[in-house]
C-alpha atoms as a PDB file:
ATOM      1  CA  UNK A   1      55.455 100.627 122.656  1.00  0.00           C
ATOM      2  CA  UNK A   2      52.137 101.944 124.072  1.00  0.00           C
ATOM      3  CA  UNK A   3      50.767 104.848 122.849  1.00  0.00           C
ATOM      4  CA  UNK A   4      49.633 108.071 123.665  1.00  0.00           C
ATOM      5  CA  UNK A   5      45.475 108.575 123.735  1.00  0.00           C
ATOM      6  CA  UNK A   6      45.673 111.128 121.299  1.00  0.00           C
ATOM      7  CA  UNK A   7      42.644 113.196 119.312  1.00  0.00           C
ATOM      8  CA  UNK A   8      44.063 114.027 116.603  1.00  0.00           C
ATOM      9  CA  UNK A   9      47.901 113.702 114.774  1.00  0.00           C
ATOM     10  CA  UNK A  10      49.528 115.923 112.894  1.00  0.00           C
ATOM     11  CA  UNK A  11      48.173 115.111 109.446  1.00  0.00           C
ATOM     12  CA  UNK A  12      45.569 116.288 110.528  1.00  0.00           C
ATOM     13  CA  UNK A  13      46.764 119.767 111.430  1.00  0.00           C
ATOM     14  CA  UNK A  14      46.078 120.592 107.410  1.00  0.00           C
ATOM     15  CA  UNK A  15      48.717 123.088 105.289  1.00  0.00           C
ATOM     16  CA  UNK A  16      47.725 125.276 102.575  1.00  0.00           C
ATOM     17  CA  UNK A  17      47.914 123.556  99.178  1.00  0.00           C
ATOM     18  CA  UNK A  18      51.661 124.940  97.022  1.00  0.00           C
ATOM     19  CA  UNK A  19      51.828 127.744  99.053  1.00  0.00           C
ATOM     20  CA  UNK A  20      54.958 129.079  99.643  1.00  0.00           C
ATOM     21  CA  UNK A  21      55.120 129.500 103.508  1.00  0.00           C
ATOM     22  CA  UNK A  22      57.370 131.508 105.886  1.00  0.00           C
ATOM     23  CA  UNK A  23      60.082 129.636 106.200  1.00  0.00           C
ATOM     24  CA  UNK A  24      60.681 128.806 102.562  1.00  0.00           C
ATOM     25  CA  UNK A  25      58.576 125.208 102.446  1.00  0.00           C
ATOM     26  CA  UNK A  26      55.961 124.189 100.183  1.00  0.00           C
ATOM     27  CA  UNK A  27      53.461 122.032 100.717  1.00  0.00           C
ATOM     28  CA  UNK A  28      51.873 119.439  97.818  1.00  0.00           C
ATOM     29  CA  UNK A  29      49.942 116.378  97.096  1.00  0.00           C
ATOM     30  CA  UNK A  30      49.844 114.910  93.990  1.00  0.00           C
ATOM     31  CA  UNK A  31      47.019 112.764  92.034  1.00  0.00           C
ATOM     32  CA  UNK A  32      49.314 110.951  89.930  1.00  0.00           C
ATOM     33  CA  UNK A  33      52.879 110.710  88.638  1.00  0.00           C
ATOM     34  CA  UNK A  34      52.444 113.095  85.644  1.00  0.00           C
ATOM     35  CA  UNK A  35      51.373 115.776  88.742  1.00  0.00           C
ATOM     36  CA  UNK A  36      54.550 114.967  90.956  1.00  0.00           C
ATOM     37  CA  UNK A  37      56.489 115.512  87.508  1.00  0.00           C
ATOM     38  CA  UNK A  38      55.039 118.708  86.189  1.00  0.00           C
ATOM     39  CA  UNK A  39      55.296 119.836  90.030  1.00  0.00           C
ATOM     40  CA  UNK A  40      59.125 119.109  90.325  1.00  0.00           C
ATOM     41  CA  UNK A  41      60.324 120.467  87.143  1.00  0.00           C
ATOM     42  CA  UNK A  42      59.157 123.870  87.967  1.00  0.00           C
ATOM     43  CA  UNK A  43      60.430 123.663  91.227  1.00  0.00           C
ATOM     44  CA  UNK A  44      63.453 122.125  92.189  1.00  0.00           C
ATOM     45  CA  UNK A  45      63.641 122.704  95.947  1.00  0.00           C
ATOM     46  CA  UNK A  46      67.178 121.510  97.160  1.00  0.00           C
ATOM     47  CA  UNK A  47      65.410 119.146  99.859  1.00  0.00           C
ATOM     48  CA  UNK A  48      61.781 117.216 100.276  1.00  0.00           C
ATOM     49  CA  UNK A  49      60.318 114.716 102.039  1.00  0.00           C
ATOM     50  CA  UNK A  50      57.235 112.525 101.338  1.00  0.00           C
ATOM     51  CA  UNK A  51      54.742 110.227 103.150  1.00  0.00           C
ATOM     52  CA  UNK A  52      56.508 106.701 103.695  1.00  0.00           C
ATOM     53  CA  UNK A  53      53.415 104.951 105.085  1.00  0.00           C
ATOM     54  CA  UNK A  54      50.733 103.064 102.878  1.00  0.00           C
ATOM     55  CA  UNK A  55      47.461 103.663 101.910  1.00  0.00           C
ATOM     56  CA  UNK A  56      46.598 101.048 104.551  1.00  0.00           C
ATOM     57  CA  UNK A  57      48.242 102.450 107.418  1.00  0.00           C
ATOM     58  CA  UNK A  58      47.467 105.657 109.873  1.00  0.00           C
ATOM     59  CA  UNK A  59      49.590 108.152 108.578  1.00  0.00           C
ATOM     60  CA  UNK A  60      50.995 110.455 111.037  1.00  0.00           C
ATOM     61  CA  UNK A  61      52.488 113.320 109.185  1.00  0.00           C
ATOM     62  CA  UNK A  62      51.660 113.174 105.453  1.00  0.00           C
ATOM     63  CA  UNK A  63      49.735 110.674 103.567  1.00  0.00           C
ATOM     64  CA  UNK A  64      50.648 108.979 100.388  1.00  0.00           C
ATOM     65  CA  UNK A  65      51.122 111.302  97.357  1.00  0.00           C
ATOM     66  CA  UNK A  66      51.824 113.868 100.019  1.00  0.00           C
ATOM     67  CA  UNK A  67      55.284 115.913  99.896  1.00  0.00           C
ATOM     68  CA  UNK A  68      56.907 118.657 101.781  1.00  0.00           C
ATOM     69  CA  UNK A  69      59.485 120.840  99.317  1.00  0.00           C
ATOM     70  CA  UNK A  70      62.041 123.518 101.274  1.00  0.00           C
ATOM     71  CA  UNK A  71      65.472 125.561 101.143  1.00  0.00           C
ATOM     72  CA  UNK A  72      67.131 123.215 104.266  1.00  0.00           C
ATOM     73  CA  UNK A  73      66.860 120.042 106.203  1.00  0.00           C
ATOM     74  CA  UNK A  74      65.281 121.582 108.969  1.00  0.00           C
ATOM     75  CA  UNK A  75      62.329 123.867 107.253  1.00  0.00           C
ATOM     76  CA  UNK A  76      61.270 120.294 105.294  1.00  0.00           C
ATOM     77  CA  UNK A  77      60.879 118.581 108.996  1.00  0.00           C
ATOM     78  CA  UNK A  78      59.607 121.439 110.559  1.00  0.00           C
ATOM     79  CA  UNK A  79      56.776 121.720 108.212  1.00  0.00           C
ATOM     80  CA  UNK A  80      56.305 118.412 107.591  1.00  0.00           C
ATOM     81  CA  UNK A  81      55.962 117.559 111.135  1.00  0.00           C
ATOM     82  CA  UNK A  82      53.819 120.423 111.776  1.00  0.00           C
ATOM     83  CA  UNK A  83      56.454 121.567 114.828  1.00  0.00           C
ATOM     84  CA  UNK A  84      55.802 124.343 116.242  1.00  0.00           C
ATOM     85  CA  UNK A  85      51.452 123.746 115.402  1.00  0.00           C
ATOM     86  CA  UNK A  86      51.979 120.048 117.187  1.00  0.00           C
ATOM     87  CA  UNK A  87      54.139 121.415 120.352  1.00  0.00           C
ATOM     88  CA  UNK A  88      57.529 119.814 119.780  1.00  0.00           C
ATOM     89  CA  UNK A  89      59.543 120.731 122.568  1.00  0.00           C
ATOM     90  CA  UNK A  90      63.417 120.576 123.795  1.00  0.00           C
ATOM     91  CA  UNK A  91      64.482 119.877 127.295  1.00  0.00           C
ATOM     92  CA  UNK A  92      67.753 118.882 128.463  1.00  0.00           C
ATOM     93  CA  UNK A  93      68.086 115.722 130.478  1.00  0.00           C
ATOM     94  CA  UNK A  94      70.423 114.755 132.954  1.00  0.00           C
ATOM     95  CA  UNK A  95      71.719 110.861 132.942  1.00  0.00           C
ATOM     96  CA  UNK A  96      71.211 111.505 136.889  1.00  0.00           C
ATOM     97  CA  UNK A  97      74.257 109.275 138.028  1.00  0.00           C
ATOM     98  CA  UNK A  98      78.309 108.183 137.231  1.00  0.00           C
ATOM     99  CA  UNK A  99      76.657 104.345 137.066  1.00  0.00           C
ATOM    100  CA  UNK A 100      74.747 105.050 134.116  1.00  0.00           C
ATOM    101  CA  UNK A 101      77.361 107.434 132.289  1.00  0.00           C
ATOM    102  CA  UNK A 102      80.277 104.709 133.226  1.00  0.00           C
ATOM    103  CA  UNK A 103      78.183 102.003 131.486  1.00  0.00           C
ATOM    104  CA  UNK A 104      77.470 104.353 128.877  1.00  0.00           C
ATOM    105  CA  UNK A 105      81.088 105.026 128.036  1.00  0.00           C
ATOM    106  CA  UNK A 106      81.948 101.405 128.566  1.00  0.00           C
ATOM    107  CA  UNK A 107      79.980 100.770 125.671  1.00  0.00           C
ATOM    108  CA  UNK A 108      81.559 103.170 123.892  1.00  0.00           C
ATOM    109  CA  UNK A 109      85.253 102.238 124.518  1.00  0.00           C
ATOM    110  CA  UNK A 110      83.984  98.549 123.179  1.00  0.00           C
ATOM    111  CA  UNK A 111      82.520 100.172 120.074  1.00  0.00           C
ATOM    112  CA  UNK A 112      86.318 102.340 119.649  1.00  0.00           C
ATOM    113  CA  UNK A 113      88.389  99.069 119.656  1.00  0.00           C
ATOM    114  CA  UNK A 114      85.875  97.442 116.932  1.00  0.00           C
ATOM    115  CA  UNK A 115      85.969 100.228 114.261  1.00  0.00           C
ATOM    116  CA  UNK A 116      89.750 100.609 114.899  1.00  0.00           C
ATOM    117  CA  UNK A 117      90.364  96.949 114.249  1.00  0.00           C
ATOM    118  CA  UNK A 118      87.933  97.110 111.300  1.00  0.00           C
ATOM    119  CA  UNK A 119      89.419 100.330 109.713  1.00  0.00           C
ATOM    120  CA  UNK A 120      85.886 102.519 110.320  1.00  0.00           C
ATOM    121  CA  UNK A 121      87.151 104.923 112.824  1.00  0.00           C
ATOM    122  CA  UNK A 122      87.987 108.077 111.851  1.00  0.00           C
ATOM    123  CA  UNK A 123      89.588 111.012 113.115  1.00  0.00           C
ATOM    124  CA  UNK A 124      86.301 112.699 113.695  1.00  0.00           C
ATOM    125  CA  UNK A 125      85.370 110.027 115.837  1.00  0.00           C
ATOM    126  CA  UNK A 126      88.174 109.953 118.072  1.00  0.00           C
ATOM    127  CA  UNK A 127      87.365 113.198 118.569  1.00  0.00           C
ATOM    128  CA  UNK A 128      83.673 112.838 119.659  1.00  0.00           C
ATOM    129  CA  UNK A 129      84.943 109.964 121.687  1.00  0.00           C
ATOM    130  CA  UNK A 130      87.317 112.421 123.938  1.00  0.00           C
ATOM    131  CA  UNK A 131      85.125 114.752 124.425  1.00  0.00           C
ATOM    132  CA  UNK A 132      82.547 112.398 125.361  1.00  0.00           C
ATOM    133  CA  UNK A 133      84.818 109.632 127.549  1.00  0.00           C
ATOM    134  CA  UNK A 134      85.665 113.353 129.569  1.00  0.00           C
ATOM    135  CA  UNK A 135      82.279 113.370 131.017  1.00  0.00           C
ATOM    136  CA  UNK A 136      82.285 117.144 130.772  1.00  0.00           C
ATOM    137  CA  UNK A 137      78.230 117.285 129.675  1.00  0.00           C
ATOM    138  CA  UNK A 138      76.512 114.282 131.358  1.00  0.00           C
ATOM    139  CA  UNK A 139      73.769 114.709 129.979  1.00  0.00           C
ATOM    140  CA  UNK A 140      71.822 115.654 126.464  1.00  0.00           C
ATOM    141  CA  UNK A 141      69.267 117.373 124.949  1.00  0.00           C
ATOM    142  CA  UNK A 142      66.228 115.653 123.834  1.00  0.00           C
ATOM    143  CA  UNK A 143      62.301 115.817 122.547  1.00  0.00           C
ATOM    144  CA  UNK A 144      59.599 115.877 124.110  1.00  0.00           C
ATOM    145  CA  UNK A 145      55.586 116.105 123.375  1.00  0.00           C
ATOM    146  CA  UNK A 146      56.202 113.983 120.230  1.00  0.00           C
ATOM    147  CA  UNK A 147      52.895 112.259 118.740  1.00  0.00           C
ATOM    148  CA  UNK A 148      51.551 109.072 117.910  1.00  0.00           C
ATOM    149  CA  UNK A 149      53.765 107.610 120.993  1.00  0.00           C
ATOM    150  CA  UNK A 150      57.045 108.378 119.494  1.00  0.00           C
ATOM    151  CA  UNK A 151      59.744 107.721 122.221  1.00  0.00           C
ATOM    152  CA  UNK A 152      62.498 110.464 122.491  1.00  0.00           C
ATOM    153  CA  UNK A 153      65.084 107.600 123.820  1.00  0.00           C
ATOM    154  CA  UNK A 154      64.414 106.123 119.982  1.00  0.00           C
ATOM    155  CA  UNK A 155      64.040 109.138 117.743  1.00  0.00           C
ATOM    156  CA  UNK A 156      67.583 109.660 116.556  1.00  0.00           C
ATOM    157  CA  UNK A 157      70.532 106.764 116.623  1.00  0.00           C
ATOM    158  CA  UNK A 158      73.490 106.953 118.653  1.00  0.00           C
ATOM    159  CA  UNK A 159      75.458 107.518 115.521  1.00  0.00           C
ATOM    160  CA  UNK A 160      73.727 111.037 115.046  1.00  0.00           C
ATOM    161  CA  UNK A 161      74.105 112.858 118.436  1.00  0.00           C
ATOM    162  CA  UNK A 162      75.082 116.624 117.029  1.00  0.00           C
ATOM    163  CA  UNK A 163      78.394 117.030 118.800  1.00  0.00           C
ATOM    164  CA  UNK A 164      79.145 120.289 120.884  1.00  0.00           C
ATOM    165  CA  UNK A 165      74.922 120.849 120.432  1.00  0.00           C
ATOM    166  CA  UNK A 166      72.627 117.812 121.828  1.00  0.00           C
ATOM    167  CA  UNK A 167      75.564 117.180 124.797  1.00  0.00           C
ATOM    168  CA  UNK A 168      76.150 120.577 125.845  1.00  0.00           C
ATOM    169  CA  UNK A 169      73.211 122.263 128.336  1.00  0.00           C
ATOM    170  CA  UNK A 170      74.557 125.638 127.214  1.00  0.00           C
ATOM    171  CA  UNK A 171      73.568 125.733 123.657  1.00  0.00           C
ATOM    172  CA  UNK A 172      70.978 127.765 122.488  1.00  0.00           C
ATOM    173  CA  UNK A 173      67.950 126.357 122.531  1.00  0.00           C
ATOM    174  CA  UNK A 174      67.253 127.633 118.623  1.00  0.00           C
ATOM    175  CA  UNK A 175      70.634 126.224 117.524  1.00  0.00           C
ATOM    176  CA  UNK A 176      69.361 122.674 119.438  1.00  0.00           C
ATOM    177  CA  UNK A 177      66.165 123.107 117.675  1.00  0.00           C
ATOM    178  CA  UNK A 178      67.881 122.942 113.940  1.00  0.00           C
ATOM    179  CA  UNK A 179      69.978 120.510 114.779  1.00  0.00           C
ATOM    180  CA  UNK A 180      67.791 117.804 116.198  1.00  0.00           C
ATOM    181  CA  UNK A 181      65.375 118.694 112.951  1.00  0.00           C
ATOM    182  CA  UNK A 182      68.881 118.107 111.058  1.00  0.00           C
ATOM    183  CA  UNK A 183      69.697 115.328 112.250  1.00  0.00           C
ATOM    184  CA  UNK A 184      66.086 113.815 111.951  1.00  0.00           C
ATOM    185  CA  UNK A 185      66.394 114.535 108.479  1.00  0.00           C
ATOM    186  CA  UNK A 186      69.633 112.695 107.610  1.00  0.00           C
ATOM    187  CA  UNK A 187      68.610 109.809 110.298  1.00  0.00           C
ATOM    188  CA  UNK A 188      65.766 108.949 108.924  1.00  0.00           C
ATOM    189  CA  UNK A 189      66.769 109.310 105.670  1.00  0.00           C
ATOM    190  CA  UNK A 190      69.320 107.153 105.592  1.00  0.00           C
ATOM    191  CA  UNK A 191      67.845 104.733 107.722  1.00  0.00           C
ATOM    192  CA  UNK A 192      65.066 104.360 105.897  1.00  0.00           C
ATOM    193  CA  UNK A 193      61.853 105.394 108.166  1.00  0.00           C
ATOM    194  CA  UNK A 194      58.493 103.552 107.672  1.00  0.00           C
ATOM    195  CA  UNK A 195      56.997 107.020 108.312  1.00  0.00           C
ATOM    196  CA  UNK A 196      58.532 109.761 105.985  1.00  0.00           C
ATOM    197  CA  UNK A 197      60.872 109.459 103.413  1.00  0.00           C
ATOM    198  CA  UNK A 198      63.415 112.086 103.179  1.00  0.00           C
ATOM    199  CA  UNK A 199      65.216 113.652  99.785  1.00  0.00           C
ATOM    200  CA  UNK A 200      67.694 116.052  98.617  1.00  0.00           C
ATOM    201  CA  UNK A 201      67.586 116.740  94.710  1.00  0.00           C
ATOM    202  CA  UNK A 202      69.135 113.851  93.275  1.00  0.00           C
ATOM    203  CA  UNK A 203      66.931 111.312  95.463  1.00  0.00           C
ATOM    204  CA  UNK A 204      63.808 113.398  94.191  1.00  0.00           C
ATOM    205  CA  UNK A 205      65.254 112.450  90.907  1.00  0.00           C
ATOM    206  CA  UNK A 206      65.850 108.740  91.732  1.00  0.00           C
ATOM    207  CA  UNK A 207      62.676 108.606  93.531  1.00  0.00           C
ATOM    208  CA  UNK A 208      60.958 109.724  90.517  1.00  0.00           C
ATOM    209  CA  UNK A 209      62.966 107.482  88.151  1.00  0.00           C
ATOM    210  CA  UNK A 210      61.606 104.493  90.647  1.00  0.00           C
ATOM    211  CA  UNK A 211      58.112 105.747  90.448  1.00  0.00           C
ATOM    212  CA  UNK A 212      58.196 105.575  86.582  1.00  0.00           C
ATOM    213  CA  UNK A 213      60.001 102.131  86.335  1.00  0.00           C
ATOM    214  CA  UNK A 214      57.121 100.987  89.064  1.00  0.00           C
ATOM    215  CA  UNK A 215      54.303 102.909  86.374  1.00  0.00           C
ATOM    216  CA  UNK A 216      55.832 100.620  83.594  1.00  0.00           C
ATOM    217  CA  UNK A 217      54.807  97.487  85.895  1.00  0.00           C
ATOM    218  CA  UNK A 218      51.232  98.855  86.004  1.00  0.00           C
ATOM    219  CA  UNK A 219      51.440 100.376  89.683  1.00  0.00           C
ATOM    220  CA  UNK A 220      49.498 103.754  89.716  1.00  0.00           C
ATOM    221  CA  UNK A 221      50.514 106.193  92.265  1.00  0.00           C
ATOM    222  CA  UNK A 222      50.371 107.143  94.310  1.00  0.00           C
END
């Protein structure tokens, strides 16, 4: 993927140190373990995300030791990904032509008949699938101006396309905001990202049990 010529990224767009900002996030980096610790007992935010990249690496939100803490899923990435400071935008795109969407759906239909013979597909996806197989929104909404060469096509996987919000062109553009910062939340979380790692309270917890079994082994952190 080639990137973008770029003079700066948004680590480097710098957030006051455990300050509790507008929109309910804190920002924090920690020396050690014993910091992170102290830090989280005191305040248990219900979600959090932290730097996934090593020391070695160009980190392009948060470096290592380097957490955002927040009421929601979408105030941790907002923050985190300095937003609305970087210049995230929304557009909606049109697929432009019945080729592409008939290909689209094709692939669809072939994905449907494999998680019905396997016993994944759910009721909630049949209903996705006919809404989407209706062709009513042929189109979606998706980022743009993201940094470090991040391509919109690859931001989010299939599986997490916000039905009746990223399809429809009608839907406010706030309510499209929160839920593509949702759904980059719970994508890369559970996908694991190489970039940023992404919590609610129990995988703070876990996290933190990990970073203790790791400080047993004689790894510092961060």
């Amino acid at each position: 993927m080639k990137k973008k010529e770029l003079r700066r990224l948004p680590v480097d767009i710098a957030l006051p140190q455990r300050v509790l900002l507008e929109n309910g996030t804190m920002f924090a980096a920690f020396e050690n373990l014993e910091d992170l610790e102290v830090f989280w007992l005191a305040n248990r935010f219900p979600f959090a995300c932290e730097s996934a990249e090593s020391a070695e690496g160009q980190a392009v939100f948060l470096r290592p030791g380097e957490w955002v803490f927040g009421p929601s899923k979408a105030a941790v990435v907002k923050t985190a990904m300095r937003w609305d400071e970087w210049g995230i935008r929304c557009e909606y795109q049109n697929y432009g032509n019945d080729e592409f969407i008939d290909g689209w759906l094709a692939d669809l239909t072939i994905d449907r008949s494999k998680r019905i013979a396997n016993g994944t597909w759910t009721e909630g996806d049949e209903l996705k699938y006919t809404r989407r197989s209706s062709k009513q929104f042929p189109g979606c909404w998706r980022l743009t101006n993201l940094p470090n060469g991040f391509d919109a096509e690859d931001w989010l996987t299939n599986d997490f396309n916000v039905e009746g919000t990223l399809d429809d062109p009608r839907t406010p553009i706030g309510q499209v905001v929160t839920a593509l910062q949702e759904a980059t939340f719970d994508d890369w979380g559970e996908h694991n990202s190489q970039v940023l790692s992404f919590y609610d309270q129990y995988g703070v917890d876990r996290c933190i049990d990990y970073l203790r079994e790791e400080a047993a082994l004689g790894y510092a952190y961060p």
